[in-house]
């Protein structure tokens, strides 16, 4: 996936969603490793490739709510 | 090609591959019960030399690869490459390949089908799964991760029952939907919306390439 630049509101929305992740839950993202919510939030704030993947995943989920 | 033979690669060198290692144990048990000859390349045996040798000698009709991957490659133990687009290798004599790996569906899958594999099932972006960090020593007891296990294992279950690749893909897509529906219900566990997000991602980027009528 190419690196995109996301709007600040989108980033803040994703961070707010990630903050609600239970402390005991981790997310494994293939060869990138496995992360708790604090690590995911850091990657989102950094705007790196992993962070952007997490943002895209969250946006895909939010779009699915429109159809639901 | 031996339609009663399946080959599985099962590295377990990190947390992520360890989960896949345990998930595939159920497939080994199922396949053995159904009378299939299971070629189990587990842990350090999940290397290219063994994979190619087994394919040449035993000609498995189904190859199930677990491990890390990228758009043009899939890896085994310690992330050593198993199959890669730019590797000069003779055509793989197998019917169906399913990779539970990131990204392979985008380039490697097409390459494999062009080079002799009848059908490929995989993912065109990262395969993600949520898990309970308190269950890493008992992956099969992890109710969170099991939702991803069920959505993936049903592909193998379907193929082992004689369904074709298209049917196996459909059943997996339906299983993703079933898990998502449950997680949207009032009985859903804490943090379910995060699990739903990962399930939707995997479902969206799951792909089938090649002859969709292929079967064991």
PDB file of C-alpha atoms in Angstrom, chain B:
ATOM      1  CA  UNK B   1      -0.442 -35.472  -8.677  1.00  0.00           C
ATOM      2  CA  UNK B   2      -1.625 -37.235  -5.545  1.00  0.00           C
ATOM      3  CA  UNK B   3      -5.097 -36.058  -4.646  1.00  0.00           C
ATOM      4  CA  UNK B   4      -4.867 -37.856  -1.305  1.00  0.00           C
ATOM      5  CA  UNK B   5      -1.777 -35.905  -0.252  1.00  0.00           C
ATOM      6  CA  UNK B   6      -1.589 -32.444   1.275  1.00  0.00           C
ATOM      7  CA  UNK B   7       1.458 -30.503   2.391  1.00  0.00           C
ATOM      8  CA  UNK B   8       1.427 -27.952   5.225  1.00  0.00           C
ATOM      9  CA  UNK B   9       4.214 -25.569   6.259  1.00  0.00           C
ATOM     10  CA  UNK B  10       4.025 -24.553   9.921  1.00  0.00           C
ATOM     11  CA  UNK B  11       6.775 -22.273  11.182  1.00  0.00           C
ATOM     12  CA  UNK B  12       6.472 -21.121  14.797  1.00  0.00           C
ATOM     13  CA  UNK B  13       9.377 -18.764  15.377  1.00  0.00           C
ATOM     14  CA  UNK B  14       7.357 -15.833  16.754  1.00  0.00           C
ATOM     15  CA  UNK B  15       3.992 -15.070  18.420  1.00  0.00           C
ATOM     16  CA  UNK B  16       2.182 -14.660  15.121  1.00  0.00           C
ATOM     17  CA  UNK B  17       3.410 -17.834  13.455  1.00  0.00           C
ATOM     18  CA  UNK B  18       2.858 -19.728  16.703  1.00  0.00           C
ATOM     19  CA  UNK B  19      -0.844 -18.977  16.493  1.00  0.00           C
ATOM     20  CA  UNK B  20      -0.947 -20.219  12.897  1.00  0.00           C
ATOM     21  CA  UNK B  21       1.042 -23.290  14.000  1.00  0.00           C
ATOM     22  CA  UNK B  22      -1.700 -24.214  16.453  1.00  0.00           C
ATOM     23  CA  UNK B  23      -4.533 -23.329  14.059  1.00  0.00           C
ATOM     24  CA  UNK B  24      -3.164 -25.747  11.479  1.00  0.00           C
ATOM     25  CA  UNK B  25      -3.013 -28.594  14.030  1.00  0.00           C
ATOM     26  CA  UNK B  26      -6.769 -28.896  13.614  1.00  0.00           C
ATOM     27  CA  UNK B  27      -6.377 -29.202   9.860  1.00  0.00           C
ATOM     28  CA  UNK B  28      -3.794 -31.960  10.252  1.00  0.00           C
ATOM     29  CA  UNK B  29      -6.170 -33.855  12.543  1.00  0.00           C
ATOM     30  CA  UNK B  30      -9.072 -33.369  10.124  1.00  0.00           C
ATOM     31  CA  UNK B  31      -7.085 -34.397   7.067  1.00  0.00           C
ATOM     32  CA  UNK B  32      -5.653 -37.471   8.787  1.00  0.00           C
ATOM     33  CA  UNK B  33      -9.129 -38.486   9.940  1.00  0.00           C
ATOM     34  CA  UNK B  34     -10.336 -38.265   6.340  1.00  0.00           C
ATOM     35  CA  UNK B  35      -7.516 -40.528   5.198  1.00  0.00           C
ATOM     36  CA  UNK B  36      -5.276 -37.921   3.613  1.00  0.00           C
ATOM     37  CA  UNK B  37      -1.525 -38.317   3.680  1.00  0.00           C
ATOM     38  CA  UNK B  38      -0.314 -35.168   5.481  1.00  0.00           C
ATOM     39  CA  UNK B  39       3.186 -33.880   4.824  1.00  0.00           C
ATOM     40  CA  UNK B  40       3.873 -31.759   7.894  1.00  0.00           C
ATOM     41  CA  UNK B  41       6.762 -29.318   7.538  1.00  0.00           C
ATOM     42  CA  UNK B  42       6.651 -27.877  11.036  1.00  0.00           C
ATOM     43  CA  UNK B  43       8.973 -25.511  12.890  1.00  0.00           C
ATOM     44  CA  UNK B  44      12.527 -25.692  11.504  1.00  0.00           C
ATOM     45  CA  UNK B  45      11.428 -28.093   8.759  1.00  0.00           C
ATOM     46  CA  UNK B  46       9.443 -25.287   7.121  1.00  0.00           C
ATOM     47  CA  UNK B  47      12.211 -24.333   4.683  1.00  0.00           C
ATOM     48  CA  UNK B  48      12.379 -24.085   0.903  1.00  0.00           C
ATOM     49  CA  UNK B  49      14.650 -27.093   0.396  1.00  0.00           C
ATOM     50  CA  UNK B  50      12.133 -29.369   2.144  1.00  0.00           C
ATOM     51  CA  UNK B  51       9.140 -27.772   0.438  1.00  0.00           C
ATOM     52  CA  UNK B  52      10.506 -28.240  -3.081  1.00  0.00           C
ATOM     53  CA  UNK B  53      11.769 -31.740  -2.303  1.00  0.00           C
ATOM     54  CA  UNK B  54       8.364 -32.826  -0.941  1.00  0.00           C
ATOM     55  CA  UNK B  55       6.517 -31.332  -3.890  1.00  0.00           C
ATOM     56  CA  UNK B  56       8.822 -33.138  -6.333  1.00  0.00           C
ATOM     57  CA  UNK B  57       8.687 -36.497  -4.559  1.00  0.00           C
ATOM     58  CA  UNK B  58       5.151 -36.648  -3.185  1.00  0.00           C
ATOM     59  CA  UNK B  59       3.257 -34.355  -5.597  1.00  0.00           C
ATOM     60  CA  UNK B  60       0.658 -33.086  -3.099  1.00  0.00           C
ATOM     61  CA  UNK B  61      -2.539 -31.805  -4.675  1.00  0.00           C
ATOM     62  CA  UNK B  62      -2.973 -29.164  -1.953  1.00  0.00           C
ATOM     63  CA  UNK B  63      -0.308 -27.015  -0.356  1.00  0.00           C
ATOM     64  CA  UNK B  64      -1.201 -24.949   2.710  1.00  0.00           C
ATOM     65  CA  UNK B  65       1.449 -22.391   3.566  1.00  0.00           C
ATOM     66  CA  UNK B  66       1.467 -20.596   6.913  1.00  0.00           C
ATOM     67  CA  UNK B  67       3.912 -17.808   7.566  1.00  0.00           C
ATOM     68  CA  UNK B  68       4.854 -14.251   6.878  1.00  0.00           C
ATOM     69  CA  UNK B  69       4.701 -12.935   3.368  1.00  0.00           C
ATOM     70  CA  UNK B  70       4.851  -9.984   1.095  1.00  0.00           C
ATOM     71  CA  UNK B  71       3.414  -9.174  -2.315  1.00  0.00           C
ATOM     72  CA  UNK B  72       5.984 -11.293  -4.159  1.00  0.00           C
ATOM     73  CA  UNK B  73       7.016 -13.913  -1.620  1.00  0.00           C
ATOM     74  CA  UNK B  74       5.994 -16.174   1.199  1.00  0.00           C
ATOM     75  CA  UNK B  75       8.251 -17.309   4.004  1.00  0.00           C
ATOM     76  CA  UNK B  76       8.755 -20.197   6.357  1.00  0.00           C
ATOM     77  CA  UNK B  77      10.860 -20.777   9.432  1.00  0.00           C
ATOM     78  CA  UNK B  78      12.751 -17.685  10.633  1.00  0.00           C
ATOM     79  CA  UNK B  79      11.245 -15.791   7.710  1.00  0.00           C
ATOM     80  CA  UNK B  80      13.433 -17.578   5.165  1.00  0.00           C
ATOM     81  CA  UNK B  81      11.842 -17.428   1.717  1.00  0.00           C
ATOM     82  CA  UNK B  82       9.820 -20.440   0.594  1.00  0.00           C
ATOM     83  CA  UNK B  83       8.478 -19.165  -2.721  1.00  0.00           C
ATOM     84  CA  UNK B  84       9.283 -15.950  -4.532  1.00  0.00           C
ATOM     85  CA  UNK B  85       8.394 -14.440  -7.866  1.00  0.00           C
ATOM     86  CA  UNK B  86      11.926 -13.847  -9.105  1.00  0.00           C
ATOM     87  CA  UNK B  87      13.246 -17.263  -8.091  1.00  0.00           C
ATOM     88  CA  UNK B  88      14.026 -19.427 -11.087  1.00  0.00           C
ATOM     89  CA  UNK B  89      12.157 -22.589 -10.329  1.00  0.00           C
ATOM     90  CA  UNK B  90      10.468 -25.161 -12.444  1.00  0.00           C
ATOM     91  CA  UNK B  91       6.715 -25.204 -12.444  1.00  0.00           C
ATOM     92  CA  UNK B  92       5.174 -26.313  -9.155  1.00  0.00           C
ATOM     93  CA  UNK B  93       3.229 -29.484  -9.766  1.00  0.00           C
ATOM     94  CA  UNK B  94       0.304 -28.923  -7.502  1.00  0.00           C
ATOM     95  CA  UNK B  95      -3.373 -28.230  -7.851  1.00  0.00           C
ATOM     96  CA  UNK B  96      -4.228 -25.737  -5.131  1.00  0.00           C
ATOM     97  CA  UNK B  97      -2.174 -23.468  -2.903  1.00  0.00           C
ATOM     98  CA  UNK B  98      -3.642 -21.606   0.092  1.00  0.00           C
ATOM     99  CA  UNK B  99      -1.336 -19.143   1.811  1.00  0.00           C
ATOM    100  CA  UNK B 100      -2.284 -17.843   5.249  1.00  0.00           C
ATOM    101  CA  UNK B 101       0.162 -14.976   4.855  1.00  0.00           C
ATOM    102  CA  UNK B 102       0.175 -11.291   4.160  1.00  0.00           C
ATOM    103  CA  UNK B 103      -0.020  -9.791   0.700  1.00  0.00           C
ATOM    104  CA  UNK B 104       0.844 -12.874  -1.428  1.00  0.00           C
ATOM    105  CA  UNK B 105      -2.393 -12.724  -3.332  1.00  0.00           C
ATOM    106  CA  UNK B 106      -1.367  -9.560  -5.093  1.00  0.00           C
ATOM    107  CA  UNK B 107       1.662 -10.763  -7.103  1.00  0.00           C
ATOM    108  CA  UNK B 108       2.896 -14.185  -5.960  1.00  0.00           C
ATOM    109  CA  UNK B 109      -0.523 -15.780  -6.383  1.00  0.00           C
ATOM    110  CA  UNK B 110      -0.800 -14.672 -10.012  1.00  0.00           C
ATOM    111  CA  UNK B 111       2.751 -15.822 -10.655  1.00  0.00           C
ATOM    112  CA  UNK B 112       2.082 -19.293  -9.229  1.00  0.00           C
ATOM    113  CA  UNK B 113      -1.066 -19.747 -11.305  1.00  0.00           C
ATOM    114  CA  UNK B 114       0.762 -18.614 -14.441  1.00  0.00           C
ATOM    115  CA  UNK B 115       3.434 -21.198 -13.639  1.00  0.00           C
ATOM    116  CA  UNK B 116       1.379 -24.338 -13.283  1.00  0.00           C
ATOM    117  CA  UNK B 117      -0.722 -24.086 -10.122  1.00  0.00           C
ATOM    118  CA  UNK B 118      -4.422 -24.516 -10.908  1.00  0.00           C
ATOM    119  CA  UNK B 119      -5.752 -22.233  -8.203  1.00  0.00           C
ATOM    120  CA  UNK B 120      -4.489 -19.973  -5.439  1.00  0.00           C
ATOM    121  CA  UNK B 121      -6.300 -18.650  -2.380  1.00  0.00           C
ATOM    122  CA  UNK B 122      -4.716 -15.940  -0.269  1.00  0.00           C
ATOM    123  CA  UNK B 123      -4.815 -12.320   0.784  1.00  0.00           C
ATOM    124  CA  UNK B 124      -3.794  -9.256  -1.213  1.00  0.00           C
ATOM    125  CA  UNK B 125      -3.005  -7.179   1.875  1.00  0.00           C
ATOM    126  CA  UNK B 126      -1.846  -7.920   5.428  1.00  0.00           C
ATOM    127  CA  UNK B 127      -3.649 -10.745   7.207  1.00  0.00           C
ATOM    128  CA  UNK B 128      -4.469  -9.432  10.662  1.00  0.00           C
ATOM    129  CA  UNK B 129      -5.840 -11.010  13.780  1.00  0.00           C
ATOM    130  CA  UNK B 130      -6.605  -9.837  17.282  1.00  0.00           C
ATOM    131  CA  UNK B 131      -5.676 -11.986  20.225  1.00  0.00           C
ATOM    132  CA  UNK B 132      -5.738 -12.052  24.002  1.00  0.00           C
ATOM    133  CA  UNK B 133      -2.206 -11.519  25.281  1.00  0.00           C
ATOM    134  CA  UNK B 134      -3.057 -13.680  28.313  1.00  0.00           C
ATOM    135  CA  UNK B 135      -3.550 -16.707  26.047  1.00  0.00           C
ATOM    136  CA  UNK B 136      -0.350 -16.780  24.027  1.00  0.00           C
ATOM    137  CA  UNK B 137       0.712 -20.028  25.707  1.00  0.00           C
ATOM    138  CA  UNK B 138      -2.635 -21.611  24.764  1.00  0.00           C
ATOM    139  CA  UNK B 139      -3.557 -20.203  21.367  1.00  0.00           C
ATOM    140  CA  UNK B 140      -6.426 -22.646  20.844  1.00  0.00           C
ATOM    141  CA  UNK B 141      -8.069 -21.347  24.056  1.00  0.00           C
ATOM    142  CA  UNK B 142      -7.999 -17.795  22.758  1.00  0.00           C
ATOM    143  CA  UNK B 143     -11.652 -17.017  21.940  1.00  0.00           C
ATOM    144  CA  UNK B 144     -10.667 -13.796  20.196  1.00  0.00           C
ATOM    145  CA  UNK B 145      -8.100 -15.346  17.869  1.00  0.00           C
ATOM    146  CA  UNK B 146     -10.356 -18.339  17.246  1.00  0.00           C
ATOM    147  CA  UNK B 147     -12.713 -16.133  15.238  1.00  0.00           C
ATOM    148  CA  UNK B 148      -9.916 -15.692  12.713  1.00  0.00           C
ATOM    149  CA  UNK B 149      -8.925 -19.342  12.921  1.00  0.00           C
ATOM    150  CA  UNK B 150     -12.474 -20.462  12.054  1.00  0.00           C
ATOM    151  CA  UNK B 151     -12.686 -18.069   9.100  1.00  0.00           C
ATOM    152  CA  UNK B 152      -9.422 -19.432   7.689  1.00  0.00           C
ATOM    153  CA  UNK B 153      -9.628 -23.121   8.583  1.00  0.00           C
ATOM    154  CA  UNK B 154     -13.005 -23.449   6.877  1.00  0.00           C
ATOM    155  CA  UNK B 155     -11.184 -23.104   3.536  1.00  0.00           C
ATOM    156  CA  UNK B 156      -9.188 -26.257   4.199  1.00  0.00           C
ATOM    157  CA  UNK B 157     -12.183 -27.986   5.744  1.00  0.00           C
ATOM    158  CA  UNK B 158     -14.185 -27.266   2.603  1.00  0.00           C
ATOM    159  CA  UNK B 159     -11.458 -28.413   0.215  1.00  0.00           C
ATOM    160  CA  UNK B 160     -10.867 -31.608   2.200  1.00  0.00           C
ATOM    161  CA  UNK B 161     -14.577 -32.372   1.871  1.00  0.00           C
ATOM    162  CA  UNK B 162     -14.240 -32.233  -1.903  1.00  0.00           C
ATOM    163  CA  UNK B 163     -15.606 -28.773  -2.586  1.00  0.00           C
ATOM    164  CA  UNK B 164     -13.991 -26.647  -5.239  1.00  0.00           C
ATOM    165  CA  UNK B 165     -11.940 -23.538  -4.637  1.00  0.00           C
ATOM    166  CA  UNK B 166     -14.841 -21.186  -5.335  1.00  0.00           C
ATOM    167  CA  UNK B 167     -17.042 -22.994  -2.818  1.00  0.00           C
ATOM    168  CA  UNK B 168     -14.256 -22.967  -0.230  1.00  0.00           C
ATOM    169  CA  UNK B 169     -13.789 -19.228  -0.721  1.00  0.00           C
ATOM    170  CA  UNK B 170     -17.558 -18.632  -0.435  1.00  0.00           C
ATOM    171  CA  UNK B 171     -17.731 -20.623   2.775  1.00  0.00           C
ATOM    172  CA  UNK B 172     -14.869 -18.627   4.244  1.00  0.00           C
ATOM    173  CA  UNK B 173     -16.520 -15.357   3.262  1.00  0.00           C
ATOM    174  CA  UNK B 174     -19.748 -16.564   4.904  1.00  0.00           C
ATOM    175  CA  UNK B 175     -17.857 -17.557   8.040  1.00  0.00           C
ATOM    176  CA  UNK B 176     -16.336 -14.082   8.237  1.00  0.00           C
ATOM    177  CA  UNK B 177     -19.882 -12.671   7.997  1.00  0.00           C
ATOM    178  CA  UNK B 178     -21.174 -15.068  10.648  1.00  0.00           C
ATOM    179  CA  UNK B 179     -18.421 -14.074  13.064  1.00  0.00           C
ATOM    180  CA  UNK B 180     -19.027 -10.390  12.356  1.00  0.00           C
ATOM    181  CA  UNK B 181     -22.783 -10.770  12.935  1.00  0.00           C
ATOM    182  CA  UNK B 182     -22.214 -12.460  16.264  1.00  0.00           C
ATOM    183  CA  UNK B 183     -19.782  -9.747  17.336  1.00  0.00           C
ATOM    184  CA  UNK B 184     -22.395  -7.109  16.488  1.00  0.00           C
ATOM    185  CA  UNK B 185     -24.938  -8.790  18.754  1.00  0.00           C
ATOM    186  CA  UNK B 186     -25.607  -8.069  22.401  1.00  0.00           C
ATOM    187  CA  UNK B 187     -23.679 -11.220  23.422  1.00  0.00           C
ATOM    188  CA  UNK B 188     -20.460  -9.835  21.959  1.00  0.00           C
ATOM    189  CA  UNK B 189     -17.386  -9.606  24.187  1.00  0.00           C
ATOM    190  CA  UNK B 190     -15.579  -6.427  25.190  1.00  0.00           C
ATOM    191  CA  UNK B 191     -13.625  -4.864  22.370  1.00  0.00           C
ATOM    192  CA  UNK B 192     -15.654  -6.655  19.702  1.00  0.00           C
ATOM    193  CA  UNK B 193     -15.641  -3.688  17.335  1.00  0.00           C
ATOM    194  CA  UNK B 194     -11.861  -4.046  17.061  1.00  0.00           C
ATOM    195  CA  UNK B 195     -12.204  -7.711  16.179  1.00  0.00           C
ATOM    196  CA  UNK B 196     -14.885  -6.844  13.617  1.00  0.00           C
ATOM    197  CA  UNK B 197     -12.546  -4.303  11.990  1.00  0.00           C
ATOM    198  CA  UNK B 198      -9.843  -6.949  11.492  1.00  0.00           C
ATOM    199  CA  UNK B 199     -12.335  -9.553  10.237  1.00  0.00           C
ATOM    200  CA  UNK B 200     -13.745  -7.094   7.692  1.00  0.00           C
ATOM    201  CA  UNK B 201     -10.221  -6.293   6.524  1.00  0.00           C
ATOM    202  CA  UNK B 202      -9.297  -9.960   6.015  1.00  0.00           C
ATOM    203  CA  UNK B 203     -12.616 -10.727   4.329  1.00  0.00           C
ATOM    204  CA  UNK B 204     -12.205  -7.790   1.951  1.00  0.00           C
ATOM    205  CA  UNK B 205      -8.692  -8.720   0.887  1.00  0.00           C
ATOM    206  CA  UNK B 206      -9.168 -12.482   0.593  1.00  0.00           C
ATOM    207  CA  UNK B 207      -8.795 -13.564  -3.016  1.00  0.00           C
ATOM    208  CA  UNK B 208      -9.034 -16.544  -5.340  1.00  0.00           C
ATOM    209  CA  UNK B 209      -6.936 -16.730  -8.499  1.00  0.00           C
ATOM    210  CA  UNK B 210      -7.013 -19.302 -11.281  1.00  0.00           C
ATOM    211  CA  UNK B 211      -9.442 -22.127 -11.983  1.00  0.00           C
ATOM    212  CA  UNK B 212     -12.249 -21.716  -9.445  1.00  0.00           C
ATOM    213  CA  UNK B 213     -13.505 -25.232 -10.211  1.00  0.00           C
ATOM    214  CA  UNK B 214     -10.262 -26.773  -8.950  1.00  0.00           C
ATOM    215  CA  UNK B 215     -10.733 -29.333  -6.242  1.00  0.00           C
ATOM    216  CA  UNK B 216      -8.804 -32.160  -4.603  1.00  0.00           C
TER     217      UNK B 216
END
